[in-house]
Coordinates of C-alpha atoms and ligand atoms in Angstrom, one line a residue:
M795 CA 69.6 123.4 76.9
D796 CA 66.2 123.1 78.7
S797 CA 65.8 124.8 82.0
P798 CA 66.7 122.7 85.0
A799 CA 63.4 124.0 86.5
M800 CA 61.7 121.2 84.5
I801 CA 63.4 118.5 86.6
D802 CA 62.0 117.3 89.9
T803 CA 64.4 117.9 92.8
L804 CA 64.5 116.7 96.4
D805 CA 62.0 119.3 97.2
D806 CA 59.4 117.3 95.2
L807 CA 60.2 114.0 96.9
D808 CA 58.3 112.6 99.9
V809 CA 61.4 111.0 101.5
E810 CA 60.2 109.5 104.8
G811 CA 60.2 105.7 104.5
T812 CA 61.1 105.8 100.8
T813 CA 63.9 103.5 99.4
V814 CA 66.0 105.8 97.2
G815 CA 68.8 104.7 94.8
V816 CA 71.2 107.7 94.8
R817 CA 73.7 107.8 91.9
V818 CA 76.7 109.8 93.0
D819 CA 80.1 110.4 91.3
V820 CA 82.8 109.5 93.8
N821 CA 85.3 108.5 91.1
S822 CA 88.5 109.5 92.8
P823 CA 92.3 109.2 92.7
I824 CA 93.3 105.9 94.3
D825 CA 96.5 105.1 96.4
D826 CA 98.8 102.2 95.6
D827 CA 97.0 100.1 98.3
G828 CA 93.7 100.5 96.4
T829 CA 92.1 102.9 98.9
L830 CA 90.9 106.5 98.4
A831 CA 93.6 109.1 97.9
D832 CA 91.3 112.1 97.9
D833 CA 87.8 112.5 99.3
A834 CA 86.7 115.8 97.6
R835 CA 84.1 114.1 95.5
L836 CA 82.6 112.3 98.5
R837 CA 82.4 115.6 100.4
A838 CA 80.5 117.1 97.5
H839 CA 77.6 114.6 97.9
V840 CA 77.4 114.9 101.7
D841 CA 74.6 117.5 101.6
T842 CA 72.4 115.4 99.3
L843 CA 73.0 112.2 101.3
A844 CA 72.6 113.8 104.7
E845 CA 69.3 115.5 103.6
L846 CA 67.9 112.1 102.5
I847 CA 69.0 110.5 105.7
E848 CA 67.7 113.2 108.0
R849 CA 64.3 113.2 106.1
G850 CA 64.0 109.4 106.9
G851 CA 65.0 108.0 103.5
R852 CA 66.4 104.5 103.0
V853 CA 69.4 105.3 101.0
A854 CA 71.2 102.9 98.5
V855 CA 74.3 104.6 97.0
L856 CA 75.3 103.7 93.4
A857 CA 78.6 104.8 91.9
H858 CA 81.4 103.9 89.6
Q859 CA 85.2 104.0 90.3
G860 CA 87.8 104.0 87.5
R861 CA 87.6 102.3 84.2
P862 CA 87.9 98.6 83.5
G863 CA 91.6 97.6 83.2
G864 CA 92.8 100.8 84.8
D865 CA 94.8 101.2 88.1
E866 CA 91.9 103.0 89.7
F867 CA 89.3 100.3 89.0
V868 CA 88.7 99.3 92.6
S869 CA 85.9 98.4 95.0
L870 CA 83.9 101.1 96.8
E871 CA 84.6 99.7 100.3
S872 CA 87.0 102.5 101.3
H873 CA 84.6 105.0 99.9
A874 CA 81.9 103.6 102.2
D875 CA 84.2 103.9 105.2
R876 CA 85.0 107.5 104.4
L877 CA 81.3 108.3 103.8
S878 CA 80.6 106.9 107.2
E879 CA 83.1 109.4 108.7
L880 CA 81.8 112.3 106.7
L881 CA 78.1 111.6 107.5
G882 CA 78.8 110.8 111.2
Q883 CA 76.9 107.6 111.2
P884 CA 77.5 104.0 110.1
V885 CA 77.3 103.5 106.3
G886 CA 77.0 99.9 105.1
Y887 CA 78.8 98.3 102.2
V888 CA 77.9 95.3 100.2
D889 CA 80.1 93.8 97.5
A890 CA 77.2 93.4 95.1
T891 CA 75.2 95.8 92.9
F892 CA 72.0 94.0 91.7
S893 CA 72.2 90.4 93.0
D894 CA 70.1 88.8 95.8
A895 CA 72.7 90.1 98.2
A896 CA 72.4 93.6 97.0
R897 CA 68.5 93.5 97.0
E898 CA 68.6 92.1 100.5
A899 CA 70.9 94.8 101.7
V900 CA 68.6 97.4 100.3
R901 CA 65.4 95.8 101.5
S902 CA 66.7 95.6 105.1
L903 CA 67.5 99.3 105.3
E904 CA 65.6 101.2 108.1
N905 CA 64.5 104.8 107.8
G906 CA 67.7 107.0 107.9
E907 CA 70.1 104.2 107.0
C908 CA 72.5 104.1 104.1
V909 CA 74.4 101.4 102.2
V910 CA 76.9 101.7 99.4
L911 CA 76.6 99.1 96.7
E912 CA 79.6 97.8 94.7
N913 CA 81.3 99.7 91.8
T914 CA 78.7 99.7 89.0
R915 CA 81.4 99.2 86.4
F916 CA 82.3 95.8 87.8
Y917 CA 79.5 94.8 85.4
S918 CA 80.3 95.2 81.7
E919 CA 77.0 96.7 80.7
E920 CA 77.6 99.7 82.8
Y921 CA 80.6 100.7 80.7
M922 CA 78.5 100.8 77.6
E923 CA 76.3 103.6 76.4
F924 CA 72.6 103.0 75.5
E925 CA 69.4 104.8 74.8
P926 CA 67.4 105.0 78.0
E927 CA 64.8 102.4 77.1
R928 CA 67.6 99.9 76.3
A929 CA 69.5 100.8 79.4
A930 CA 66.4 100.0 81.4
Q931 CA 66.6 96.4 80.2
T932 CA 70.2 95.8 81.5
H933 CA 70.8 93.4 84.4
L934 CA 71.8 96.2 86.7
V935 CA 68.5 98.1 86.2
T936 CA 66.1 95.1 86.0
G937 CA 67.9 93.5 89.0
L938 CA 67.8 96.6 91.3
A939 CA 64.9 98.8 90.3
P940 CA 62.3 96.5 91.9
V941 CA 63.6 97.4 95.3
L942 CA 63.7 101.1 94.7
D943 CA 60.8 103.5 95.2
A944 CA 62.7 106.5 93.7
Y945 CA 66.0 107.4 92.0
V946 CA 68.1 110.5 92.7
N947 CA 70.8 111.5 90.3
D948 CA 73.5 113.6 92.0
A949 CA 76.3 112.5 89.7
F950 CA 76.8 115.6 87.6
A951 CA 80.3 114.5 86.8
A952 CA 79.0 111.5 84.9
A953 CA 75.9 113.1 83.4
H954 CA 77.4 113.1 79.9
R955 CA 77.5 109.3 79.9
S956 CA 74.4 107.5 78.7
Q957 CA 75.2 104.5 80.9
P958 CA 72.6 102.2 82.7
S959 CA 72.9 103.6 86.2
L960 CA 72.5 107.1 84.8
V961 CA 69.7 106.8 82.2
G962 CA 68.2 103.3 82.9
F963 CA 66.8 103.8 86.4
P964 CA 65.0 107.0 85.8
T965 CA 63.3 105.4 82.9
V966 CA 61.5 103.0 85.2
V967 CA 61.6 104.7 88.6
P968 CA 60.6 108.3 89.4
G969 CA 63.7 110.4 89.0
Y970 CA 64.9 113.5 90.9
A971 CA 68.0 115.7 90.8
G972 CA 70.2 115.7 93.9
R973 CA 71.6 119.0 95.3
V974 CA 74.9 118.7 93.4
L975 CA 73.2 118.2 90.1
E976 CA 70.7 120.9 90.7
S977 CA 73.4 123.5 91.6
E978 CA 75.7 122.6 88.7
L979 CA 72.9 122.9 86.2
D980 CA 72.1 126.3 87.7
V981 CA 75.6 127.7 87.5
L982 CA 76.7 126.1 84.2
G983 CA 73.4 126.6 82.3
T984 CA 74.3 130.1 81.1
I985 CA 77.5 129.8 79.0
E986 CA 76.1 132.0 76.2
E987 CA 75.8 134.8 78.7
T988 CA 79.5 134.7 79.9
P989 CA 81.9 137.5 78.8
E990 CA 83.9 137.1 75.6
P991 CA 86.5 136.4 74.4
R992 CA 86.1 132.8 75.7
V993 CA 89.2 130.7 76.1
Y994 CA 88.9 126.9 76.6
V995 CA 91.9 125.1 78.1
L996 CA 91.8 121.4 77.2
G997 CA 94.4 119.4 79.1
G998 CA 94.4 116.0 80.9
A999 CA 94.3 112.6 79.4
K1000 CA 90.7 112.0 78.1
V1001 CA 91.6 112.8 74.6
P1002 CA 88.4 111.6 72.7
D1003 CA 86.2 113.7 75.0
S1004 CA 88.3 116.8 74.6
I1005 CA 88.3 116.5 70.8
D1006 CA 84.5 116.1 70.8
V1007 CA 84.2 119.2 72.9
A1008 CA 86.7 121.1 70.7
W1009 CA 84.7 120.3 67.6
S1010 CA 81.5 121.4 69.1
I1011 CA 82.7 124.7 70.6
L1012 CA 84.7 125.7 67.5
E1013 CA 81.8 124.8 65.1
K1014 CA 79.3 126.8 67.2
G1015 CA 81.6 129.8 67.6
L1016 CA 81.6 129.5 71.4
A1017 CA 85.4 129.4 71.7
D1018 CA 87.6 132.2 70.6
H1019 CA 90.7 130.2 71.5
V1020 CA 91.3 126.6 72.5
L1021 CA 94.6 126.1 74.4
T1022 CA 95.9 122.5 74.4
A1023 CA 98.0 120.9 77.1
G1024 CA 98.6 117.5 78.8
V1025 CA 98.1 114.4 76.7
V1026 CA 95.6 116.4 74.6
G1027 CA 98.4 118.8 73.7
N1028 CA 100.7 115.9 72.8
V1029 CA 98.1 114.5 70.4
F1030 CA 97.7 117.8 68.7
L1031 CA 101.5 118.2 68.4
I1032 CA 101.8 114.8 66.7
A1033 CA 98.8 115.7 64.5
D1034 CA 100.7 118.9 63.5
G1035 CA 103.7 116.8 62.4
V1036 CA 105.9 117.1 65.5
D1037 CA 107.9 114.0 66.3
L1038 CA 107.3 113.6 70.1
G1039 CA 109.4 110.5 70.2
D1040 CA 108.6 106.8 71.0
A1041 CA 107.7 107.1 74.6
S1042 CA 104.9 109.6 74.1
S1043 CA 103.7 107.9 70.9
D1044 CA 103.6 104.5 72.6
F1045 CA 101.7 106.0 75.5
I1046 CA 99.0 107.4 73.2
Y1047 CA 98.8 104.2 71.3
D1048 CA 98.5 102.1 74.5
Q1049 CA 95.7 104.3 75.7
G1050 CA 93.8 103.5 72.4
Y1051 CA 94.0 107.1 71.3
W1052 CA 95.9 106.7 68.0
D1053 CA 92.9 107.4 65.8
E1054 CA 92.5 110.7 67.7
I1055 CA 95.6 112.0 65.9
D1056 CA 93.6 112.1 62.6
R1057 CA 90.7 113.8 64.3
A1058 CA 93.0 116.4 65.8
A1059 CA 94.6 117.0 62.3
D1060 CA 91.1 117.5 60.8
L1061 CA 90.4 120.1 63.6
L1062 CA 93.6 121.9 62.9
D1063 CA 92.7 122.0 59.2
A1064 CA 89.3 123.4 59.9
Y1065 CA 90.0 125.7 62.9
G1066 CA 93.8 125.9 63.2
D1067 CA 93.8 129.7 63.7
R1068 CA 91.9 129.3 67.0
I1069 CA 93.8 126.3 68.4
A1070 CA 97.0 126.9 70.3
L1071 CA 99.6 124.1 70.6
P1072 CA 102.5 123.8 73.1
R1073 CA 105.7 125.4 72.0
D1074 CA 107.9 123.4 74.3
V1075 CA 107.6 120.3 76.5
A1076 CA 109.3 119.0 79.6
V1077 CA 110.8 115.5 79.9
S1078 CA 112.6 113.7 82.6
R1079 CA 116.4 113.6 81.9
D1080 CA 118.8 112.3 84.5
G1081 CA 116.0 112.5 87.1
N1082 CA 115.4 116.2 86.5
R1083 CA 112.9 118.3 84.5
H1084 CA 114.4 119.1 81.1
V1085 CA 112.6 121.4 78.7
L1086 CA 112.8 121.0 74.9
G1087 CA 111.4 123.4 72.3
V1088 CA 109.4 121.7 69.6
N1089 CA 112.2 122.4 67.2
A1090 CA 114.6 120.4 69.4
L1091 CA 112.3 117.3 69.4
P1092 CA 112.2 114.3 69.3
P1093 CA 113.6 113.7 72.8
R1094 CA 115.8 110.7 73.6
G1095 CA 114.2 107.3 73.3
D1096 CA 112.6 106.7 76.7
E1097 CA 111.8 110.4 77.4
A1098 CA 108.1 111.2 77.3
A1099 CA 106.5 114.7 77.1
M1100 CA 105.2 115.1 80.7
D1101 CA 104.4 118.8 81.0
I1102 CA 104.4 122.1 79.0
G1103 CA 107.4 124.4 79.2
D1104 CA 108.0 128.1 79.9
L1105 CA 107.6 129.2 76.2
T1106 CA 104.2 127.6 76.1
L1107 CA 103.2 129.2 79.4
E1108 CA 104.2 132.7 78.2
Y1109 CA 102.3 132.2 75.0
Y1110 CA 99.2 130.9 76.8
Q1111 CA 99.4 133.6 79.4
R1112 CA 99.2 136.3 76.7
I1113 CA 96.0 134.7 75.4
L1114 CA 94.5 134.3 78.9
D1115 CA 95.3 137.9 79.8
D1116 CA 92.7 139.1 77.3
A1117 CA 90.1 136.5 78.1
G1118 CA 86.6 137.4 79.4
T1119 CA 85.8 133.8 80.3
V1120 CA 88.2 130.9 80.8
I1121 CA 86.9 127.3 80.9
L1122 CA 89.5 124.8 81.9
N1123 CA 89.6 121.0 82.3
G1124 CA 92.5 118.7 82.8
P1125 CA 96.0 119.2 84.2
A1126 CA 98.7 120.6 81.9
G1127 CA 101.1 117.8 82.9
V1128 CA 101.8 114.9 85.3
F1129 CA 101.3 117.2 88.3
E1130 CA 101.4 114.2 90.6
Q1131 CA 105.2 114.4 90.2
S1132 CA 106.8 117.5 91.6
E1133 CA 109.1 118.1 88.6
F1134 CA 106.1 118.2 86.3
E1135 CA 103.6 120.3 88.4
R1136 CA 104.9 123.7 87.1
G1137 CA 102.8 123.8 83.9
T1138 CA 99.6 123.1 85.8
R1139 CA 100.4 125.5 88.6
E1140 CA 101.2 128.4 86.3
L1141 CA 98.4 127.8 83.8
Y1142 CA 95.7 127.4 86.4
S1143 CA 97.0 130.5 88.3
A1144 CA 96.8 132.5 85.1
A1145 CA 93.3 131.3 84.4
T1146 CA 92.0 132.6 87.8
D1147 CA 92.7 136.2 86.7
A1148 CA 89.9 136.1 84.1
P1149 CA 86.6 137.9 84.9
T1150 CA 84.8 134.5 84.7
S1151 CA 86.8 131.3 85.3
I1152 CA 85.3 127.9 85.4
V1153 CA 87.3 124.8 86.1
G1154 CA 86.2 121.2 86.6
G1155 CA 87.3 117.5 86.7
G1156 CA 88.3 114.9 89.2
D1157 CA 92.0 115.1 88.7
T1158 CA 91.8 118.8 88.0
A1159 CA 90.2 119.4 91.4
S1160 CA 92.8 117.2 93.0
A1161 CA 95.5 119.3 91.3
L1162 CA 93.9 122.5 92.6
R1163 CA 94.1 121.2 96.1
R1164 CA 97.6 119.8 95.8
L1165 CA 99.0 123.0 94.4
G1166 CA 96.9 125.3 96.7
I1167 CA 95.3 127.2 93.8
E1168 CA 92.1 129.2 94.6
G1169 CA 90.2 132.0 92.9
F1170 CA 88.1 130.3 90.2
S1171 CA 84.6 131.7 89.8
H1172 CA 83.2 128.1 89.8
V1173 CA 84.9 124.8 90.6
S1174 CA 82.7 122.2 89.0
T1175 CA 82.6 118.6 90.3
G1176 CA 82.7 117.5 86.6
G1177 CA 85.3 117.9 84.0
G1178 CA 83.9 116.2 80.8
A1179 CA 80.3 116.9 82.0
A1180 CA 81.0 120.6 82.6
L1181 CA 82.7 120.9 79.2
R1182 CA 79.8 119.1 77.5
M1183 CA 77.4 121.5 79.2
L1184 CA 79.5 124.5 78.2
T1185 CA 79.1 123.4 74.6
A1186 CA 75.4 124.1 75.0
E1187 CA 74.6 120.4 74.4
P1188 CA 72.2 118.3 76.4
L1189 CA 73.5 115.8 78.9
P1190 CA 71.8 112.4 78.5
A1191 CA 71.4 111.8 82.2
V1192 CA 69.6 115.2 82.6
T1193 CA 67.4 114.8 79.5
V1194 CA 66.1 111.5 80.9
L1195 CA 65.1 113.3 84.2
E1196 CA 63.3 116.0 82.1
N1197 CA 61.4 113.3 80.2
G1198 CA 60.2 111.5 83.3
H1199 CA 59.8 107.8 83.9
R1200 CA 57.6 105.4 82.1
N1201 CA 54.2 104.8 83.8
Ligands
ADP1566 N1 101.8 114.8 79.4 C1 101.1 113.9 80.1 N2 101.5 112.6 80.0 C2 100.8 111.7 80.7 N3 99.8 111.9 81.6 C3 99.4 113.2 81.7 C4 100.1 114.3 81.0 N4 99.5 115.4 81.3 C5 98.5 115.1 82.2 N5 98.4 113.8 82.4 C6 97.6 113.1 83.3 O1 96.2 113.3 83.1 C7 95.5 112.9 84.2 C8 94.2 113.7 84.4 O2 93.5 113.8 83.2 P1 91.9 113.7 83.2 O3 91.4 112.5 83.8 O4 91.5 114.0 81.8 O5 91.5 115.0 84.1 P2 90.1 115.3 84.9 O6 89.9 114.1 85.8 O7 90.4 116.5 85.6 O8 89.1 115.4 83.8 C9 96.4 113.1 85.4 O9 96.5 111.8 86.1 C10 97.8 113.5 84.8 O10 98.9 112.8 85.3
X15_1567 O1 85.8 111.5 86.5 C1 84.9 111.7 85.7 O2 85.0 112.6 84.7 P1 86.0 113.8 84.6 O3 87.4 113.2 84.6 O4 85.7 114.4 83.3 O5 85.8 114.7 85.8 C2 83.6 111.0 85.8 O6 83.6 110.1 87.0 C3 83.3 110.2 84.6 O7 84.3 109.1 84.4 P2 84.5 108.5 83.0 O8 85.2 109.6 82.1 O9 85.5 107.4 83.2 O10 83.2 108.1 82.4

């Protein structure tokens, strides 16, 4: 991909008195009461926001949280409260993103003040992908851009999405990379120089993204091995003809991932020798972790595959032992429940032994903290974005910054 040097950064922005829309990625785990459960992604953006504030900018923060219909699809009010604590100064919040109320909140900012606008995904256009020119015509961008002098993208973790707040604003307003985006591009821009063999570990629950990445890295010869775990592993097992039982199948169907089984089967046909599948899975039986080898499946009716088991861990460990580079995204199981954290703990720990180890993702970072795992060469703020970058493919939100805004 093109050098990040082609993108303007905060060093190129005359900040004093400038109204800046700053797109961050603070998409975080959420507690049952709808408030933030983990502030790591907010902490990551403190440097960029503090710098803009200290240099006298008028800062309007744009961000998404969750996906429409999901449990974590909540307002950014508690994010604003936490940002205020992290920045050590009041941070405003307005429950609007591009209406009169939002414009008024932005226009009334003084130098060095900051306001958080509402979750961009509360508006349906923001959950769609567009070419930049079309994204610039959305209500979000046409509504808010007139009150912005500049746009800063610091949302590396969302840079693989071609959504209006990421590609629309920098089409009509001068765009700059924030400090997080700048440093991620710097670190992750050199995949082809990392030591081989390269092992990609694809876990977690974003199955379509993981399958896209798997195609790309296998086709390009970037990956010597792809280890599957989490819901991704379950989809590959079903694609391989394993009967995982009704509970896991229903879960995959309910997530809208049923068609991914065919895509996984095509991948296995094309590159099966480089794709590793779980050899056993853990279910909950009588309230305890219970491990079943794939030959002993399906489990009982209401038992879902919630983690990988010890046979899988031994198998994956052997592959990881020889790796020059490990690139990992997504938990191996439902690590939020103590009986299913083992796969994630052991797999991640094994990955840290590789000479180069790169890990990323919102829930992945939360798992690292919960399980106290350290030692990766680089912990990226992005999961899908880091993987996309490590396929040596352009990120739409970065390309638009390289191309510059329309005059
Ligand atoms: N076997 C499984 N069944 C259901 N959910 C799973 C399973 N394995 C992992 N998960 C869930 O995947 C979620 C994280 O996936 P994802 O969002 O893709 O990770 P990241 O945010 O790091 O990219 C976690 O909430 C975890 O509970
Ligand atoms: O959490 C994110 O990505 P990640 O889970 O790959 O780290 C980003 O906020 C992007 O969210 P999305 O995958 O709902 O577009």
